[in-house]
């Protein structure tokens, strides 16, 4: 093990003795693992709610937008709400749920990583700042006691057995 990796403990220490078939990362990617799904979530965080706007802003076909919006709604990240503009038929808009809002640190983390490592300038095209104080927003990993945690300080172990 290198000093830049997590520590696997307990039954997980012998990596040849188990498979990661119930991995929460894999399960999460089943829900949001496509480019279009993540960009639709980005747009939802930016305030987009209407089908046509999602398709246009993400740059995807209506068929792909419909499929991704259905997937994200079925997964509980977005909810459909009816609306009707004057003289028009009833349509649906898409709003973030609590579950969808809880994904924001992941999307913000991708934004931060992408700006630093894959943007041509090494800087984001927009700034993210805290509305209350104006300071730059950063994604950090902390323990429940509010300590900053580096990757090599994480211990991965099986949960306690339930009786």
PDB file of C-alpha atoms in Angstrom:
ATOM      1  CA  UNK A   1       0.000   0.000   0.000  1.00  0.00           C
ATOM      2  CA  UNK A   2       1.232   3.470  -0.794  1.00  0.00           C
ATOM      3  CA  UNK A   3       0.886   6.394   1.546  1.00  0.00           C
ATOM      4  CA  UNK A   4      -1.600   8.104  -0.771  1.00  0.00           C
ATOM      5  CA  UNK A   5      -4.310   5.440  -0.534  1.00  0.00           C
ATOM      6  CA  UNK A   6      -6.979   4.566   1.986  1.00  0.00           C
ATOM      7  CA  UNK A   7      -6.332   1.791   4.494  1.00  0.00           C
ATOM      8  CA  UNK A   8      -8.456  -1.324   4.097  1.00  0.00           C
ATOM      9  CA  UNK A   9      -9.119  -2.915   7.488  1.00  0.00           C
ATOM     10  CA  UNK A  10     -10.697  -6.048   8.914  1.00  0.00           C
ATOM     11  CA  UNK A  11     -12.158  -8.458   6.370  1.00  0.00           C
ATOM     12  CA  UNK A  12     -11.396  -5.935   3.620  1.00  0.00           C
ATOM     13  CA  UNK A  13      -7.635  -5.990   4.241  1.00  0.00           C
ATOM     14  CA  UNK A  14      -7.227  -9.113   2.077  1.00  0.00           C
ATOM     15  CA  UNK A  15      -8.375  -7.671  -1.261  1.00  0.00           C
ATOM     16  CA  UNK A  16      -8.317 -11.100  -2.920  1.00  0.00           C
ATOM     17  CA  UNK A  17     -10.957 -12.368  -0.464  1.00  0.00           C
ATOM     18  CA  UNK A  18     -13.811 -10.075  -1.523  1.00  0.00           C
ATOM     19  CA  UNK A  19     -15.400  -8.346  -4.493  1.00  0.00           C
ATOM     20  CA  UNK A  20     -16.775  -4.819  -4.553  1.00  0.00           C
ATOM     21  CA  UNK A  21     -20.134  -5.886  -5.991  1.00  0.00           C
ATOM     22  CA  UNK A  22     -22.186  -3.864  -3.489  1.00  0.00           C
ATOM     23  CA  UNK A  23     -20.039  -0.748  -3.778  1.00  0.00           C
ATOM     24  CA  UNK A  24     -21.977   2.497  -3.233  1.00  0.00           C
ATOM     25  CA  UNK A  25     -19.823   4.177  -5.905  1.00  0.00           C
ATOM     26  CA  UNK A  26     -20.919   1.645  -8.510  1.00  0.00           C
ATOM     27  CA  UNK A  27     -24.543   1.974  -7.459  1.00  0.00           C
ATOM     28  CA  UNK A  28     -24.376   5.769  -7.581  1.00  0.00           C
ATOM     29  CA  UNK A  29     -22.891   5.633 -11.078  1.00  0.00           C
ATOM     30  CA  UNK A  30     -25.851   3.509 -12.175  1.00  0.00           C
ATOM     31  CA  UNK A  31     -27.978   6.579 -11.390  1.00  0.00           C
ATOM     32  CA  UNK A  32     -25.763   9.525 -12.433  1.00  0.00           C
ATOM     33  CA  UNK A  33     -22.921   7.893 -14.346  1.00  0.00           C
ATOM     34  CA  UNK A  34     -23.599   9.441 -17.737  1.00  0.00           C
ATOM     35  CA  UNK A  35     -22.338  12.792 -18.957  1.00  0.00           C
ATOM     36  CA  UNK A  36     -25.877  13.911 -19.741  1.00  0.00           C
ATOM     37  CA  UNK A  37     -27.172  12.980 -16.274  1.00  0.00           C
ATOM     38  CA  UNK A  38     -24.436  14.963 -14.524  1.00  0.00           C
ATOM     39  CA  UNK A  39     -24.918  17.963 -16.805  1.00  0.00           C
ATOM     40  CA  UNK A  40     -28.678  17.875 -16.256  1.00  0.00           C
ATOM     41  CA  UNK A  41     -27.994  17.927 -12.516  1.00  0.00           C
ATOM     42  CA  UNK A  42     -25.622  20.877 -13.048  1.00  0.00           C
ATOM     43  CA  UNK A  43     -28.391  22.695 -14.869  1.00  0.00           C
ATOM     44  CA  UNK A  44     -30.882  21.872 -12.113  1.00  0.00           C
ATOM     45  CA  UNK A  45     -28.466  23.455  -9.609  1.00  0.00           C
ATOM     46  CA  UNK A  46     -28.264  26.507 -11.886  1.00  0.00           C
ATOM     47  CA  UNK A  47     -32.062  26.794 -11.758  1.00  0.00           C
ATOM     48  CA  UNK A  48     -33.110  25.134 -15.012  1.00  0.00           C
ATOM     49  CA  UNK A  49     -36.522  23.503 -14.657  1.00  0.00           C
ATOM     50  CA  UNK A  50     -38.021  23.124 -18.132  1.00  0.00           C
ATOM     51  CA  UNK A  51     -37.484  20.206 -20.500  1.00  0.00           C
ATOM     52  CA  UNK A  52     -36.528  22.282 -23.549  1.00  0.00           C
ATOM     53  CA  UNK A  53     -34.047  24.306 -21.499  1.00  0.00           C
ATOM     54  CA  UNK A  54     -32.348  21.146 -20.185  1.00  0.00           C
ATOM     55  CA  UNK A  55     -31.987  19.742 -23.707  1.00  0.00           C
ATOM     56  CA  UNK A  56     -30.684  23.027 -25.120  1.00  0.00           C
ATOM     57  CA  UNK A  57     -28.332  23.940 -22.279  1.00  0.00           C
ATOM     58  CA  UNK A  58     -26.830  20.442 -22.041  1.00  0.00           C
ATOM     59  CA  UNK A  59     -26.648  20.089 -25.828  1.00  0.00           C
ATOM     60  CA  UNK A  60     -28.499  16.792 -26.075  1.00  0.00           C
ATOM     61  CA  UNK A  61     -31.363  15.539 -28.181  1.00  0.00           C
ATOM     62  CA  UNK A  62     -34.901  15.596 -26.872  1.00  0.00           C
ATOM     63  CA  UNK A  63     -34.865  11.783 -26.739  1.00  0.00           C
ATOM     64  CA  UNK A  64     -31.748  11.746 -24.542  1.00  0.00           C
ATOM     65  CA  UNK A  65     -33.116  14.565 -22.366  1.00  0.00           C
ATOM     66  CA  UNK A  66     -36.385  12.667 -21.897  1.00  0.00           C
ATOM     67  CA  UNK A  67     -34.556   9.460 -20.969  1.00  0.00           C
ATOM     68  CA  UNK A  68     -32.169  11.135 -18.512  1.00  0.00           C
ATOM     69  CA  UNK A  69     -34.905  13.248 -16.891  1.00  0.00           C
ATOM     70  CA  UNK A  70     -37.013  10.094 -16.496  1.00  0.00           C
ATOM     71  CA  UNK A  71     -34.032   8.251 -14.952  1.00  0.00           C
ATOM     72  CA  UNK A  72     -33.261  11.101 -12.546  1.00  0.00           C
ATOM     73  CA  UNK A  73     -36.926  11.417 -11.604  1.00  0.00           C
ATOM     74  CA  UNK A  74     -37.279   7.658 -11.093  1.00  0.00           C
ATOM     75  CA  UNK A  75     -34.161   7.746  -8.899  1.00  0.00           C
ATOM     76  CA  UNK A  76     -35.694  10.527  -6.789  1.00  0.00           C
ATOM     77  CA  UNK A  77     -33.175  13.280  -7.600  1.00  0.00           C
ATOM     78  CA  UNK A  78     -35.716  15.384  -9.467  1.00  0.00           C
ATOM     79  CA  UNK A  79     -39.476  15.591  -9.240  1.00  0.00           C
ATOM     80  CA  UNK A  80     -41.946  16.490 -11.967  1.00  0.00           C
ATOM     81  CA  UNK A  81     -44.413  19.279 -11.269  1.00  0.00           C
ATOM     82  CA  UNK A  82     -47.164  20.351 -13.644  1.00  0.00           C
ATOM     83  CA  UNK A  83     -47.295  23.936 -14.920  1.00  0.00           C
ATOM     84  CA  UNK A  84     -49.311  25.685 -17.568  1.00  0.00           C
ATOM     85  CA  UNK A  85     -48.448  28.862 -19.431  1.00  0.00           C
ATOM     86  CA  UNK A  86     -51.399  30.965 -20.513  1.00  0.00           C
ATOM     87  CA  UNK A  87     -53.031  29.510 -23.623  1.00  0.00           C
ATOM     88  CA  UNK A  88     -50.819  26.396 -23.573  1.00  0.00           C
ATOM     89  CA  UNK A  89     -51.341  22.774 -22.580  1.00  0.00           C
ATOM     90  CA  UNK A  90     -50.166  21.521 -19.198  1.00  0.00           C
ATOM     91  CA  UNK A  91     -46.490  20.600 -19.159  1.00  0.00           C
ATOM     92  CA  UNK A  92     -44.084  19.483 -16.455  1.00  0.00           C
ATOM     93  CA  UNK A  93     -41.061  21.129 -14.942  1.00  0.00           C
ATOM     94  CA  UNK A  94     -38.328  19.370 -13.013  1.00  0.00           C
ATOM     95  CA  UNK A  95     -37.326  20.442  -9.505  1.00  0.00           C
ATOM     96  CA  UNK A  96     -34.562  19.225  -7.227  1.00  0.00           C
ATOM     97  CA  UNK A  97     -35.541  16.960  -4.348  1.00  0.00           C
ATOM     98  CA  UNK A  98     -33.618  16.707  -1.088  1.00  0.00           C
ATOM     99  CA  UNK A  99     -31.895  13.646  -2.554  1.00  0.00           C
ATOM    100  CA  UNK A 100     -30.897  15.639  -5.635  1.00  0.00           C
ATOM    101  CA  UNK A 101     -29.625  18.526  -3.531  1.00  0.00           C
ATOM    102  CA  UNK A 102     -27.535  16.079  -1.486  1.00  0.00           C
ATOM    103  CA  UNK A 103     -25.599  15.215  -4.668  1.00  0.00           C
ATOM    104  CA  UNK A 104     -24.359  18.821  -4.991  1.00  0.00           C
ATOM    105  CA  UNK A 105     -20.997  18.252  -3.216  1.00  0.00           C
ATOM    106  CA  UNK A 106     -20.157  15.581  -5.796  1.00  0.00           C
ATOM    107  CA  UNK A 107     -20.995  17.894  -8.694  1.00  0.00           C
ATOM    108  CA  UNK A 108     -19.128  20.785  -7.068  1.00  0.00           C
ATOM    109  CA  UNK A 109     -16.161  18.465  -6.518  1.00  0.00           C
ATOM    110  CA  UNK A 110     -16.166  17.563 -10.222  1.00  0.00           C
ATOM    111  CA  UNK A 111     -16.356  21.267 -11.049  1.00  0.00           C
ATOM    112  CA  UNK A 112     -13.361  22.021  -8.811  1.00  0.00           C
ATOM    113  CA  UNK A 113     -11.323  19.071 -10.113  1.00  0.00           C
ATOM    114  CA  UNK A 114     -12.194  19.821 -13.746  1.00  0.00           C
ATOM    115  CA  UNK A 115     -11.263  23.488 -13.370  1.00  0.00           C
ATOM    116  CA  UNK A 116      -7.900  22.619 -11.854  1.00  0.00           C
ATOM    117  CA  UNK A 117      -6.852  19.610 -13.920  1.00  0.00           C
ATOM    118  CA  UNK A 118      -8.638  19.601 -17.276  1.00  0.00           C
ATOM    119  CA  UNK A 119      -9.594  23.201 -18.041  1.00  0.00           C
ATOM    120  CA  UNK A 120      -7.265  24.743 -20.632  1.00  0.00           C
ATOM    121  CA  UNK A 121      -6.415  27.670 -18.342  1.00  0.00           C
ATOM    122  CA  UNK A 122      -6.349  25.738 -15.060  1.00  0.00           C
ATOM    123  CA  UNK A 123      -9.072  28.083 -13.864  1.00  0.00           C
ATOM    124  CA  UNK A 124     -12.828  27.717 -13.952  1.00  0.00           C
ATOM    125  CA  UNK A 125     -14.818  29.769 -16.476  1.00  0.00           C
ATOM    126  CA  UNK A 126     -16.951  31.001 -13.567  1.00  0.00           C
ATOM    127  CA  UNK A 127     -16.308  31.531  -9.871  1.00  0.00           C
ATOM    128  CA  UNK A 128     -18.253  29.822  -7.100  1.00  0.00           C
ATOM    129  CA  UNK A 129     -18.527  31.959  -3.994  1.00  0.00           C
ATOM    130  CA  UNK A 130     -20.388  31.914  -0.714  1.00  0.00           C
ATOM    131  CA  UNK A 131     -23.395  34.263  -0.904  1.00  0.00           C
ATOM    132  CA  UNK A 132     -22.962  35.395   2.725  1.00  0.00           C
ATOM    133  CA  UNK A 133     -19.266  36.322   2.768  1.00  0.00           C
ATOM    134  CA  UNK A 134     -18.055  36.176  -0.842  1.00  0.00           C
ATOM    135  CA  UNK A 135     -15.286  33.633  -0.148  1.00  0.00           C
ATOM    136  CA  UNK A 136     -14.524  30.990  -2.774  1.00  0.00           C
ATOM    137  CA  UNK A 137     -16.416  27.712  -2.345  1.00  0.00           C
ATOM    138  CA  UNK A 138     -14.248  24.621  -1.826  1.00  0.00           C
ATOM    139  CA  UNK A 139     -15.172  20.972  -1.523  1.00  0.00           C
ATOM    140  CA  UNK A 140     -13.422  19.288   1.389  1.00  0.00           C
ATOM    141  CA  UNK A 141     -13.559  15.927   3.120  1.00  0.00           C
ATOM    142  CA  UNK A 142     -14.172  16.108   6.854  1.00  0.00           C
ATOM    143  CA  UNK A 143     -15.000  13.603   9.546  1.00  0.00           C
ATOM    144  CA  UNK A 144     -18.136  14.028  11.618  1.00  0.00           C
ATOM    145  CA  UNK A 145     -16.033  15.812  14.265  1.00  0.00           C
ATOM    146  CA  UNK A 146     -15.135  18.477  11.654  1.00  0.00           C
ATOM    147  CA  UNK A 147     -11.488  17.442  11.089  1.00  0.00           C
ATOM    148  CA  UNK A 148     -10.090  17.800   7.566  1.00  0.00           C
ATOM    149  CA  UNK A 149      -9.299  14.301   6.246  1.00  0.00           C
ATOM    150  CA  UNK A 150      -6.658  13.373   3.653  1.00  0.00           C
ATOM    151  CA  UNK A 151      -7.103  10.256   1.512  1.00  0.00           C
ATOM    152  CA  UNK A 152      -4.376   8.375   3.366  1.00  0.00           C
ATOM    153  CA  UNK A 153      -6.196   9.063   6.652  1.00  0.00           C
ATOM    154  CA  UNK A 154      -9.324   7.152   5.609  1.00  0.00           C
ATOM    155  CA  UNK A 155      -9.877   3.634   6.940  1.00  0.00           C
ATOM    156  CA  UNK A 156     -12.322   1.461   4.995  1.00  0.00           C
ATOM    157  CA  UNK A 157     -13.762  -1.372   7.079  1.00  0.00           C
ATOM    158  CA  UNK A 158     -16.858  -3.535   7.005  1.00  0.00           C
ATOM    159  CA  UNK A 159     -19.781  -2.278   9.066  1.00  0.00           C
ATOM    160  CA  UNK A 160     -20.375  -3.928  12.429  1.00  0.00           C
ATOM    161  CA  UNK A 161     -22.364  -7.143  12.216  1.00  0.00           C
ATOM    162  CA  UNK A 162     -26.036  -6.896  13.074  1.00  0.00           C
ATOM    163  CA  UNK A 163     -27.384  -9.591  15.341  1.00  0.00           C
TER     164      UNK A 163
END
